[in-house]
Amino acid sequence: MDVRESIKNLIREALLGLGLDASVEVHLERPANSQHGDWSTNIALALAKKAELVPRDLANEIKRVLEELYSEDISAIEVAGPGFINFYLNKSWLYDVLVQVVTAGSDNWARLGEGEGSEVIVEFVSANPTGPLHAGHGRGACYGDSVARLLERSGYSVAREFYVNDRGTQMDLFAASLAACVSGRDVPEDGYHGTYIKEWAEEIPEGDDPLVWGKQRALTAHKEVLSDLNIEFDSWFSETSMVESGAIEETLSMLEEANASYQRDGATWLKSTEYDDDKDRVLVKSDGEYTYLLPDVAYHLDKLQRAERLVNVWGADHHGYITRMKAAVESLGYDPKRLDVEVTQMVNLQRSGEEVKLSKRTGDIVELSEVVKEVGPDAARFTYLLQSIDTTQTFDLDLVSRRVNENPVFYVQYAYARIRSMMKKADEVGFEPLPISEIDLSKLQHSRELVLIRSLHELPEIVARATRELAPHQITTWLREFAADLHGFYHDCRVLGDEIEPSLTQARFVLMQGALIGLEVGMHLLGVSAPEEMWRDEVESSEGDG
């Protein structure tokens, strides 16, 4: 049993012994200061009022009962502050964790079974096929793919899907813009004016339909840059296909039969105010044209018939769209909780300390392909995933192009490369690692060593929480902190060397195997590669530098 669950069970047993409610959720957290123990709980503060005791007094009572319950993992228990209970663990549990990590390997450590094969469709990017993807699309692309990776790691069956809005006003304007360039006419004022329009128009074979050709050209561009980012979709779902199959009209009929729509002023409206929307929404305009909403409802109905859960990744301009979509889903008899909508905020590019503007319509577009080419796919992915998507992001093109510690992706990858370099050196000097069962891991006593094992132990819970919250930036944070601890280890501890006791070298070599596994798991979840060799712009001479 995991040591955290073991401690939680002991706390519940102590609560029962005191006649308190043992069904409450027991929270365990890492103390900010490791001198305050390995784990801490606030259970006494949570139950003090009900127990009619001062929190610290209740904490001491719980501690008294806990100390009567034997646990080989716990070396000491103390009460701190207003009523926190801190647990100090024997180091033996850490050594057991390291064995578990190395035995599981990167394929299985922090692999969870929560999803139990349940099907999830993650729909992301879904940009109109009216031009290249811009830099802002990169954030949703990397986020969506990393969310899919987290869900897969947690046992879900995941399909990545790109919804192609290939009909409607924007497509007509796109085709008109291409046609104008082909014929030498001015592009319509409300058309597309990016420089790519002229470039693409020159590529159109004589006699080809600008709309058909332009759509394929845009989709080809999308697929190329996404592939460069190591993002592959399982399906590209066309809006036009729903028109051709009659799915949109069928959805409209279903809404009418469910009494979820009505007619007014010649238009068809969704009764979205019955589901917490601020106003009813038009589905079909008075001229018979569909609004954006109706095909989107039909698409979500199709997805709900294919998967238990839907995850949509939308841009900030779609935030107001969430309520009406959930209203439509619920009006058709589906649980709106099956639909998660995650909204990405804006990305501000910087170069030389100045903002690089994004403008799709004026020709000043910064294409995603330019960003990937300039900084590389790993740096792009890692940077897009540095922060929570609900915050505006500043993307420093200069910083993430440099091989320095201040560049977060370099800092993490360099930590990995240092281990690989050390292992290569170990092989060159004839070091032979023993089977893990024959290694005395109790030789690992240095605080730098123990903090690495604790972090490896936390990784499965970090993955579980990041999956529940659809928050891959938590993995990025773990990687950065783990890399910092690893660089600190290299500063204070050597693995190889005649002055190092052979048994300590064996133990530290196992620790580095575990560190590799942790880094590989984290980088895989972000879609970032694990290079075996790297060089810094400012070289630091140290063991294992590669």
Coordinates of C-alpha atoms in Angstrom, one line a residue:
M1 CA 0.0 0.0 0.0
D2 CA 1.2 3.5 -0.8
V3 CA 2.6 5.2 2.4
R4 CA 0.1 8.1 2.1
E5 CA -2.8 5.7 2.1
S6 CA -1.3 3.9 5.0
I7 CA -1.1 7.2 7.0
K8 CA -4.6 8.1 6.0
N9 CA -5.9 4.8 7.2
L10 CA -4.1 5.2 10.5
I11 CA -5.6 8.6 11.0
R12 CA -9.1 7.2 10.3
E13 CA -8.5 4.4 12.8
A14 CA -7.4 7.0 15.4
L15 CA -10.6 9.1 14.7
L16 CA -12.7 5.9 15.3
G17 CA -10.8 5.3 18.5
L18 CA -11.8 8.8 19.7
G19 CA -15.4 8.4 18.6
L20 CA -15.0 10.9 15.8
D21 CA -16.3 10.9 12.2
A22 CA -13.9 8.7 10.3
S23 CA -15.7 9.2 7.0
V24 CA -14.4 12.7 6.5
E25 CA -11.8 13.2 3.8
V26 CA -8.3 13.1 5.2
H27 CA -5.9 15.5 3.5
L28 CA -2.1 15.0 3.5
E29 CA 0.2 17.6 2.2
R30 CA 4.0 18.1 2.0
P31 CA 5.2 20.7 4.5
A32 CA 6.8 23.6 2.8
N33 CA 9.8 23.1 5.1
S34 CA 11.1 19.5 5.1
Q35 CA 12.2 19.9 8.7
H36 CA 8.5 19.9 9.6
G37 CA 8.2 16.3 8.5
D38 CA 7.4 14.3 5.4
W39 CA 3.6 14.7 5.5
S40 CA 1.2 16.9 7.4
T41 CA -2.6 16.9 8.0
N42 CA -5.0 19.5 9.1
I43 CA -7.6 17.0 10.2
A44 CA -7.7 18.4 13.8
L45 CA -8.5 21.9 12.6
A46 CA -11.3 20.4 10.3
L47 CA -12.9 18.4 13.1
A48 CA -12.2 20.7 16.2
K49 CA -15.6 22.5 16.1
K50 CA -17.6 19.3 15.9
A51 CA -15.5 17.7 18.6
E52 CA -15.9 20.8 20.8
L53 CA -12.2 21.0 21.4
V54 CA -9.4 23.5 20.7
P55 CA -7.7 22.3 17.4
R56 CA -4.3 21.9 19.1
D57 CA -5.8 19.9 21.9
L58 CA -7.6 17.6 19.5
A59 CA -4.4 17.2 17.5
N60 CA -2.6 16.0 20.6
E61 CA -5.4 13.5 21.3
I62 CA -5.1 12.2 17.7
K63 CA -1.4 12.0 18.1
R64 CA -1.7 10.0 21.4
V65 CA -3.9 7.4 19.7
L66 CA -1.7 7.3 16.6
E67 CA 1.4 6.6 18.6
E68 CA -0.5 3.6 20.1
L69 CA -1.0 2.2 16.6
Y70 CA 2.1 0.6 15.2
S71 CA 3.5 1.6 11.8
E72 CA 6.9 0.6 10.6
D73 CA 6.9 3.6 8.2
I74 CA 6.6 6.3 10.9
S75 CA 9.5 7.3 13.0
A76 CA 7.9 10.3 14.8
I77 CA 4.7 12.4 15.0
E78 CA 4.5 15.9 16.3
V79 CA 1.8 18.6 16.7
A80 CA 2.7 22.0 15.2
G81 CA 1.2 25.5 15.0
P82 CA -2.6 25.8 15.7
G83 CA -3.2 22.0 15.3
F84 CA -1.3 20.5 12.3
I85 CA -0.1 16.9 12.8
N86 CA 3.3 16.3 11.1
F87 CA 4.6 12.8 10.3
Y88 CA 8.3 11.9 10.1
L89 CA 8.9 8.7 8.1
N90 CA 11.7 6.2 8.3
K91 CA 14.0 6.3 5.3
S92 CA 13.3 2.7 4.5
W93 CA 10.0 3.7 2.7
L94 CA 12.0 5.9 0.4
Y95 CA 14.3 3.1 -0.6
D96 CA 11.2 1.0 -1.3
V97 CA 9.9 3.8 -3.5
L98 CA 13.1 3.9 -5.5
V99 CA 12.9 0.1 -6.1
Q100 CA 9.3 0.5 -7.3
V101 CA 10.3 3.3 -9.7
V102 CA 13.2 1.4 -11.2
T103 CA 11.3 -1.8 -11.4
A104 CA 8.3 -0.1 -13.1
G105 CA 10.3 1.8 -15.6
S106 CA 9.2 4.8 -17.6
D107 CA 6.4 2.9 -19.3
N108 CA 4.7 2.0 -16.1
W109 CA 5.7 4.4 -13.3
A110 CA 2.9 7.0 -12.7
R111 CA 0.6 5.0 -15.0
L112 CA -2.8 5.0 -13.5
G113 CA -5.9 3.0 -14.2
E114 CA -8.6 5.5 -13.2
G115 CA -10.0 5.8 -16.7
E116 CA -10.6 2.0 -17.0
G117 CA -10.7 2.3 -20.8
S118 CA -13.5 4.9 -20.8
E119 CA -13.6 6.7 -24.2
V120 CA -12.8 10.4 -24.4
I121 CA -12.7 12.7 -27.4
V122 CA -10.3 15.6 -27.0
E123 CA -11.1 18.2 -29.7
F124 CA -8.6 21.0 -30.0
V125 CA -7.1 23.5 -32.5
S126 CA -10.1 23.3 -34.8
A127 CA -9.1 26.5 -36.6
N128 CA -10.9 27.5 -39.8
P129 CA -9.1 26.3 -42.9
T130 CA -8.7 29.8 -44.1
G131 CA -5.0 30.3 -43.5
P132 CA -2.0 29.1 -41.6
L133 CA -2.1 28.5 -37.9
H134 CA -0.8 31.5 -36.0
A135 CA 1.3 31.5 -32.9
G136 CA -1.7 31.7 -30.6
H137 CA -3.0 28.4 -31.9
G138 CA 0.2 26.7 -30.6
R139 CA -1.0 27.1 -27.0
G140 CA -4.2 25.2 -27.6
A141 CA -2.5 22.6 -29.8
C142 CA 0.2 21.8 -27.2
Y143 CA -2.3 21.9 -24.3
G144 CA -4.8 19.7 -26.1
D145 CA -2.2 17.1 -27.0
S146 CA -0.8 17.0 -23.5
V147 CA -4.2 16.6 -22.0
A148 CA -4.7 13.7 -24.3
R149 CA -1.4 12.2 -23.1
L150 CA -2.4 12.6 -19.5
L151 CA -5.8 11.0 -20.0
E152 CA -4.0 8.1 -21.8
R153 CA -1.6 7.7 -19.0
S154 CA -4.5 7.5 -16.6
G155 CA -6.2 4.7 -18.4
Y156 CA -8.6 6.4 -20.8
S157 CA -9.1 5.5 -24.4
V158 CA -8.5 8.8 -26.1
A159 CA -9.2 10.1 -29.6
R160 CA -7.7 13.4 -30.8
E161 CA -10.0 15.3 -33.1
F162 CA -9.8 18.4 -35.2
Y163 CA -13.2 19.9 -36.2
V164 CA -12.9 21.5 -39.6
N165 CA -15.2 24.5 -40.1
D166 CA -15.2 24.2 -43.9
R167 CA -18.4 26.0 -44.7
G168 CA -20.1 29.3 -44.1
T169 CA -19.3 33.0 -44.4
Q170 CA -15.6 32.8 -43.5
M171 CA -15.0 30.1 -46.1
D172 CA -16.8 32.1 -48.7
L173 CA -14.7 35.2 -47.9
F174 CA -11.5 33.0 -48.1
A175 CA -12.5 31.7 -51.5
A176 CA -13.3 35.2 -52.7
S177 CA -10.0 36.5 -51.5
L178 CA -8.1 33.8 -53.4
A179 CA -10.2 34.3 -56.5
A180 CA -9.5 38.1 -56.4
C181 CA -5.8 37.5 -56.3
V182 CA -5.9 35.0 -59.1
S183 CA -7.8 37.4 -61.3
G184 CA -5.7 40.5 -60.3
R185 CA -8.7 42.2 -58.6
D186 CA -8.6 43.8 -55.1
V187 CA -9.3 41.5 -52.2
P188 CA -12.8 42.3 -50.7
E189 CA -12.5 44.7 -47.8
D190 CA -13.8 42.1 -45.3
G191 CA -11.8 39.3 -46.9
Y192 CA -8.4 37.9 -46.0
H193 CA -5.4 40.2 -46.6
G194 CA -2.5 38.2 -45.3
T195 CA 0.5 37.9 -47.5
Y196 CA -0.1 34.1 -47.6
I197 CA -3.3 34.8 -49.7
K198 CA -1.2 36.1 -52.6
E199 CA 1.3 33.3 -52.2
W200 CA -1.3 30.6 -52.2
A201 CA -3.2 32.2 -55.1
E202 CA -0.1 31.9 -57.2
E203 CA -0.1 28.1 -56.5
I204 CA -3.7 27.4 -57.6
P205 CA -3.7 25.3 -60.8
E206 CA -5.6 26.9 -63.6
G207 CA -9.3 25.9 -63.6
D208 CA -9.3 24.7 -60.0
D209 CA -12.0 25.9 -57.6
P210 CA -10.4 28.4 -55.2
L211 CA -12.6 27.1 -52.3
V212 CA -11.8 23.5 -52.7
W213 CA -8.1 24.0 -53.4
G214 CA -7.7 26.7 -50.7
K215 CA -9.3 24.4 -48.0
Q216 CA -6.9 21.6 -48.8
R217 CA -4.0 24.0 -48.9
A218 CA -4.8 25.3 -45.5
L219 CA -5.4 21.8 -44.0
T220 CA -2.0 20.7 -45.5
A221 CA -0.3 23.6 -43.8
H222 CA -2.1 22.8 -40.5
K223 CA -1.1 19.2 -40.6
E224 CA 2.5 20.0 -41.4
V225 CA 3.1 22.3 -38.5
L226 CA 1.2 20.2 -36.1
S227 CA 3.3 17.2 -37.1
D228 CA 6.4 19.3 -36.6
L229 CA 5.1 19.7 -33.0
N230 CA 4.7 16.0 -32.7
I231 CA 0.9 16.3 -32.7
E232 CA -1.1 13.8 -34.8
F233 CA -4.9 13.7 -34.9
D234 CA -7.0 10.6 -35.1
S235 CA -9.7 12.3 -37.1
W236 CA -10.4 15.5 -39.0
F237 CA -14.2 15.9 -38.7
S238 CA -15.7 18.0 -41.5
E239 CA -18.7 20.3 -41.0
T240 CA -19.6 19.8 -44.6
S241 CA -19.9 16.1 -44.1
M242 CA -22.8 16.8 -41.6
V243 CA -24.6 18.8 -44.3
E244 CA -24.2 16.1 -46.8
S245 CA -25.3 13.3 -44.4
G246 CA -28.3 15.3 -43.2
A247 CA -27.0 15.3 -39.6
I248 CA -27.6 19.0 -39.1
E249 CA -31.3 18.8 -40.2
E250 CA -31.7 15.7 -38.1
T251 CA -30.4 17.6 -35.0
L252 CA -32.8 20.4 -35.7
S253 CA -35.7 18.0 -35.8
M254 CA -34.5 16.4 -32.5
L255 CA -34.4 19.8 -30.8
E256 CA -38.0 20.5 -32.1
E257 CA -39.2 17.1 -30.8
A258 CA -37.6 17.8 -27.4
N259 CA -39.5 21.1 -27.3
A260 CA -36.1 22.8 -27.0
S261 CA -36.6 25.2 -29.8
Y262 CA -39.2 27.6 -31.1
Q263 CA -40.0 29.9 -34.0
R264 CA -39.9 33.7 -33.8
D265 CA -39.6 36.4 -36.5
G266 CA -39.1 33.7 -39.1
A267 CA -36.1 32.2 -37.3
T268 CA -35.6 29.1 -35.2
W269 CA -34.4 29.7 -31.6
L270 CA -32.8 27.4 -28.9
K271 CA -34.5 27.7 -25.5
S272 CA -31.1 28.2 -23.9
T273 CA -32.4 30.5 -21.1
E274 CA -34.0 27.4 -19.6
Y275 CA -30.5 26.1 -19.0
D276 CA -28.9 29.2 -17.4
D277 CA -28.0 31.1 -20.6
D278 CA -28.6 34.9 -20.5
K279 CA -30.7 34.8 -23.7
D280 CA -32.1 32.4 -26.2
R281 CA -29.9 31.7 -29.2
V282 CA -30.7 31.6 -32.9
L283 CA -30.2 28.2 -34.6
V284 CA -31.5 29.1 -38.1
K285 CA -31.8 32.6 -39.4
S286 CA -34.9 34.0 -41.0
D287 CA -33.2 33.6 -44.5
G288 CA -32.8 29.8 -43.8
E289 CA -29.1 30.0 -43.1
Y290 CA -27.7 28.1 -40.2
T291 CA -25.9 30.0 -37.4
Y292 CA -22.6 28.7 -36.1
L293 CA -24.5 27.1 -33.2
L294 CA -26.6 24.5 -35.0
P295 CA -23.8 22.7 -36.8
D296 CA -21.8 22.8 -33.6
V297 CA -24.7 21.2 -31.7
A298 CA -25.0 18.5 -34.4
Y299 CA -21.2 17.9 -34.0
H300 CA -21.4 17.6 -30.3
L301 CA -24.3 15.2 -30.6
D302 CA -22.2 13.0 -32.9
K303 CA -19.3 13.1 -30.4
L304 CA -21.6 12.2 -27.5
Q305 CA -22.7 9.1 -29.4
R306 CA -19.0 8.1 -29.8
A307 CA -17.5 8.8 -26.4
E308 CA -18.4 8.9 -22.7
R309 CA -16.6 12.2 -22.2
L310 CA -15.8 15.2 -24.3
V311 CA -13.0 17.7 -23.8
N312 CA -13.1 20.8 -25.9
V313 CA -10.1 23.2 -26.1
W314 CA -11.3 26.6 -27.2
G315 CA -9.8 30.1 -27.7
A316 CA -10.6 33.0 -25.3
D317 CA -13.0 34.4 -27.9
H318 CA -15.3 31.4 -27.4
H319 CA -15.8 31.7 -23.6
G320 CA -19.3 33.0 -24.0
Y321 CA -20.1 30.0 -26.2
I322 CA -19.8 27.5 -23.4
T323 CA -23.2 28.0 -21.7
R324 CA -25.2 27.8 -24.9
M325 CA -23.4 24.6 -26.0
K326 CA -24.1 23.0 -22.6
A327 CA -27.7 24.1 -22.8
A328 CA -28.1 22.4 -26.2
V329 CA -26.5 19.2 -24.9
E330 CA -28.7 19.1 -21.9
S331 CA -31.9 19.9 -23.9
L332 CA -31.2 16.8 -26.0
G333 CA -31.1 14.7 -22.8
Y334 CA -27.4 14.4 -22.2
D335 CA -25.6 15.2 -19.0
P336 CA -23.7 18.5 -19.6
K337 CA -21.1 17.2 -17.1
R338 CA -19.9 14.9 -19.9
L339 CA -18.6 18.0 -21.7
D340 CA -15.5 19.8 -20.4
V341 CA -14.6 23.0 -22.1
E342 CA -11.2 24.5 -21.5
V343 CA -10.4 28.0 -22.7
T344 CA -6.9 29.2 -23.5
Q345 CA -6.0 32.8 -23.0
M346 CA -3.9 34.9 -25.3
V347 CA -0.2 34.5 -26.1
N348 CA 2.0 37.6 -26.4
L349 CA 5.2 37.0 -28.3
Q350 CA 8.3 38.9 -27.4
R351 CA 11.5 39.4 -29.1
S352 CA 14.3 41.7 -27.9
G353 CA 12.0 42.8 -25.1
E354 CA 9.4 44.1 -27.5
E355 CA 6.0 42.6 -28.2
V356 CA 5.5 40.9 -31.6
K357 CA 2.0 41.6 -32.7
L358 CA -0.3 39.0 -34.1
S359 CA -2.6 40.1 -36.9
K360 CA -4.2 37.4 -39.2
R361 CA -6.0 39.9 -41.3
T362 CA -3.4 42.6 -41.9
G363 CA -0.6 40.5 -43.2
D364 CA 1.5 40.9 -40.0
I365 CA 0.7 37.4 -39.0
V366 CA 3.3 35.4 -37.0
E367 CA 2.7 31.9 -38.1
L368 CA 3.0 29.0 -35.8
S369 CA 5.4 27.4 -38.2
E370 CA 7.7 30.5 -37.8
V371 CA 7.8 30.0 -34.0
V372 CA 8.5 26.3 -34.3
K373 CA 11.3 26.9 -36.8
E374 CA 12.9 29.6 -34.7
V375 CA 12.8 28.0 -31.3
G376 CA 12.3 24.3 -32.1
P377 CA 9.4 22.0 -31.3
D378 CA 10.6 21.0 -27.8
A379 CA 11.0 24.6 -26.7
A380 CA 7.7 25.6 -28.2
R381 CA 5.8 22.8 -26.5
F382 CA 7.4 23.3 -23.2
T383 CA 7.0 27.0 -23.2
Y384 CA 3.3 26.9 -24.2
L385 CA 2.8 24.6 -21.2
L386 CA 4.6 26.6 -18.6
Q387 CA 1.5 28.2 -17.1
S388 CA -2.1 27.5 -16.6
I389 CA -4.1 28.2 -19.8
D390 CA -6.4 30.6 -17.9
T391 CA -3.6 33.2 -17.7
T392 CA -2.2 35.4 -20.5
Q393 CA 1.2 34.1 -21.6
T394 CA 4.3 36.0 -22.6
F395 CA 6.4 33.8 -24.9
D396 CA 10.0 35.1 -25.0
L397 CA 11.4 34.0 -28.3
D398 CA 14.9 35.0 -27.5
L399 CA 15.1 33.2 -24.1
V400 CA 13.7 29.9 -25.3
S401 CA 16.2 29.8 -28.2
R402 CA 19.2 29.9 -25.9
R403 CA 21.0 27.0 -24.2
V404 CA 21.1 28.5 -20.7
N405 CA 19.7 27.6 -17.3
E406 CA 17.2 30.5 -17.6
N407 CA 15.5 28.6 -20.5
P408 CA 13.1 26.2 -18.8
V409 CA 13.1 23.5 -21.4
F410 CA 16.9 23.5 -21.7
Y411 CA 17.2 23.3 -18.0
V412 CA 15.1 20.2 -17.8
Q413 CA 16.5 18.5 -20.9
Y414 CA 20.1 19.3 -19.8
A415 CA 19.4 17.5 -16.5
Y416 CA 18.4 14.4 -18.4
A417 CA 21.5 14.7 -20.7
R418 CA 23.8 15.0 -17.7
I419 CA 22.5 11.6 -16.4
R420 CA 23.0 10.0 -19.8
S421 CA 26.5 11.4 -20.0
M422 CA 27.4 10.1 -16.6
M423 CA 26.0 6.7 -17.5
K424 CA 28.0 6.7 -20.7
K425 CA 31.1 7.6 -18.7
A426 CA 30.4 4.8 -16.3
D427 CA 30.3 2.3 -19.1
E428 CA 33.6 3.7 -20.5
V429 CA 35.4 3.2 -17.2
G430 CA 34.0 -0.3 -16.8
F431 CA 31.4 0.3 -14.1
E432 CA 29.1 -2.7 -13.8
P433 CA 25.8 -2.0 -12.0
L434 CA 24.6 -4.8 -9.6
P435 CA 21.1 -6.2 -9.6
I436 CA 19.0 -3.8 -7.5
S437 CA 18.2 -6.6 -5.0
E438 CA 21.9 -6.7 -4.2
I439 CA 22.4 -2.9 -3.7
D440 CA 22.4 -1.3 -0.3
L441 CA 20.1 1.7 -0.9
S442 CA 20.5 2.8 2.8
K443 CA 23.8 4.3 1.6
L444 CA 21.6 7.1 0.3
Q445 CA 21.6 9.5 3.3
H446 CA 22.4 12.9 1.8
S447 CA 19.5 15.3 1.7
R448 CA 20.0 15.9 -2.0
E449 CA 19.5 12.2 -2.6
L450 CA 16.4 11.9 -0.4
V451 CA 14.6 14.9 -1.9
L452 CA 14.9 13.3 -5.4
I453 CA 13.3 10.1 -4.2
R454 CA 10.5 12.0 -2.5
S455 CA 9.8 13.8 -5.8
L456 CA 9.7 10.6 -7.7
H457 CA 7.2 9.3 -5.1
E458 CA 5.0 12.3 -5.6
L459 CA 4.9 12.0 -9.4
P460 CA 2.0 9.6 -9.6
E461 CA -0.2 11.9 -7.5
I462 CA 1.0 14.9 -9.6
V463 CA -0.1 13.0 -12.7
A464 CA -3.4 12.1 -11.2
R465 CA -4.2 15.7 -10.1
A466 CA -3.0 17.1 -13.5
T467 CA -5.4 14.7 -15.2
R468 CA -8.3 15.4 -12.9
E469 CA -7.8 19.2 -13.4
L470 CA -6.8 18.9 -17.0
A471 CA -3.7 21.0 -16.0
P472 CA -0.5 19.8 -17.8
H473 CA 1.4 22.8 -16.5
Q474 CA 1.6 20.9 -13.2
I475 CA 3.8 18.4 -14.9
T476 CA 5.9 21.3 -16.3
T477 CA 6.3 22.6 -12.7
W478 CA 7.2 19.2 -11.4
L479 CA 9.9 18.8 -14.1
R480 CA 11.4 22.2 -13.4
E481 CA 11.6 21.6 -9.6
F482 CA 12.9 18.0 -10.1
A483 CA 15.6 19.3 -12.6
A484 CA 16.6 21.9 -10.0
D485 CA 17.0 19.2 -7.3
L486 CA 18.9 17.1 -9.8
H487 CA 21.4 19.9 -10.7
G488 CA 21.7 20.5 -6.9
F489 CA 22.5 16.8 -6.4
Y490 CA 25.3 17.0 -9.1
H491 CA 26.7 20.0 -7.3
D492 CA 27.0 18.3 -3.9
C493 CA 27.3 14.6 -4.8
R494 CA 29.4 12.6 -7.2
V495 CA 28.4 9.2 -8.6
L496 CA 31.7 8.1 -10.1
G497 CA 35.2 8.5 -8.7
D498 CA 37.9 6.5 -6.9
E499 CA 37.2 8.5 -3.8
I500 CA 33.5 7.3 -3.8
E501 CA 32.8 4.1 -1.8
P502 CA 31.8 1.5 -4.4
S503 CA 28.6 0.6 -2.5
L504 CA 27.6 4.3 -2.6
T505 CA 28.3 4.5 -6.3
Q506 CA 26.0 1.5 -6.9
A507 CA 23.2 3.1 -4.8
R508 CA 23.6 6.5 -6.5
F509 CA 23.6 4.8 -9.9
V510 CA 20.2 3.3 -9.1
L511 CA 19.0 6.8 -8.0
M512 CA 20.0 8.2 -11.3
Q513 CA 18.2 5.4 -13.1
G514 CA 15.1 6.4 -11.1
A515 CA 15.7 10.1 -12.0
L516 CA 15.9 9.2 -15.7
I517 CA 12.5 7.4 -15.4
G518 CA 10.9 10.4 -13.7
L519 CA 12.2 12.8 -16.4
E520 CA 11.1 10.5 -19.2
V521 CA 7.6 10.2 -17.8
G522 CA 7.2 14.0 -17.4
M523 CA 8.7 14.9 -20.8
H524 CA 6.5 12.3 -22.5
L525 CA 3.4 13.8 -21.0
L526 CA 4.4 17.2 -22.4
G527 CA 5.4 15.7 -25.8
V528 CA 9.0 16.9 -25.3
S529 CA 12.0 14.7 -26.4
A530 CA 14.7 13.4 -24.0
P531 CA 18.0 14.2 -25.7
E532 CA 21.0 12.1 -24.6
E533 CA 23.5 14.9 -25.4
M534 CA 23.3 18.6 -24.9
W535 CA 25.8 21.5 -24.6
R536 CA 25.3 24.8 -22.8
D537 CA 26.0 28.2 -24.3
E538 CA 28.0 28.9 -21.1
V539 CA 29.8 25.6 -20.3
E540 CA 30.1 24.6 -16.7
S541 CA 32.7 22.0 -15.9
S542 CA 31.1 19.3 -13.8
E543 CA 30.7 15.5 -13.6
G544 CA 28.3 14.3 -16.2
D545 CA 28.2 17.4 -18.4
G546 CA 27.3 16.4 -21.9

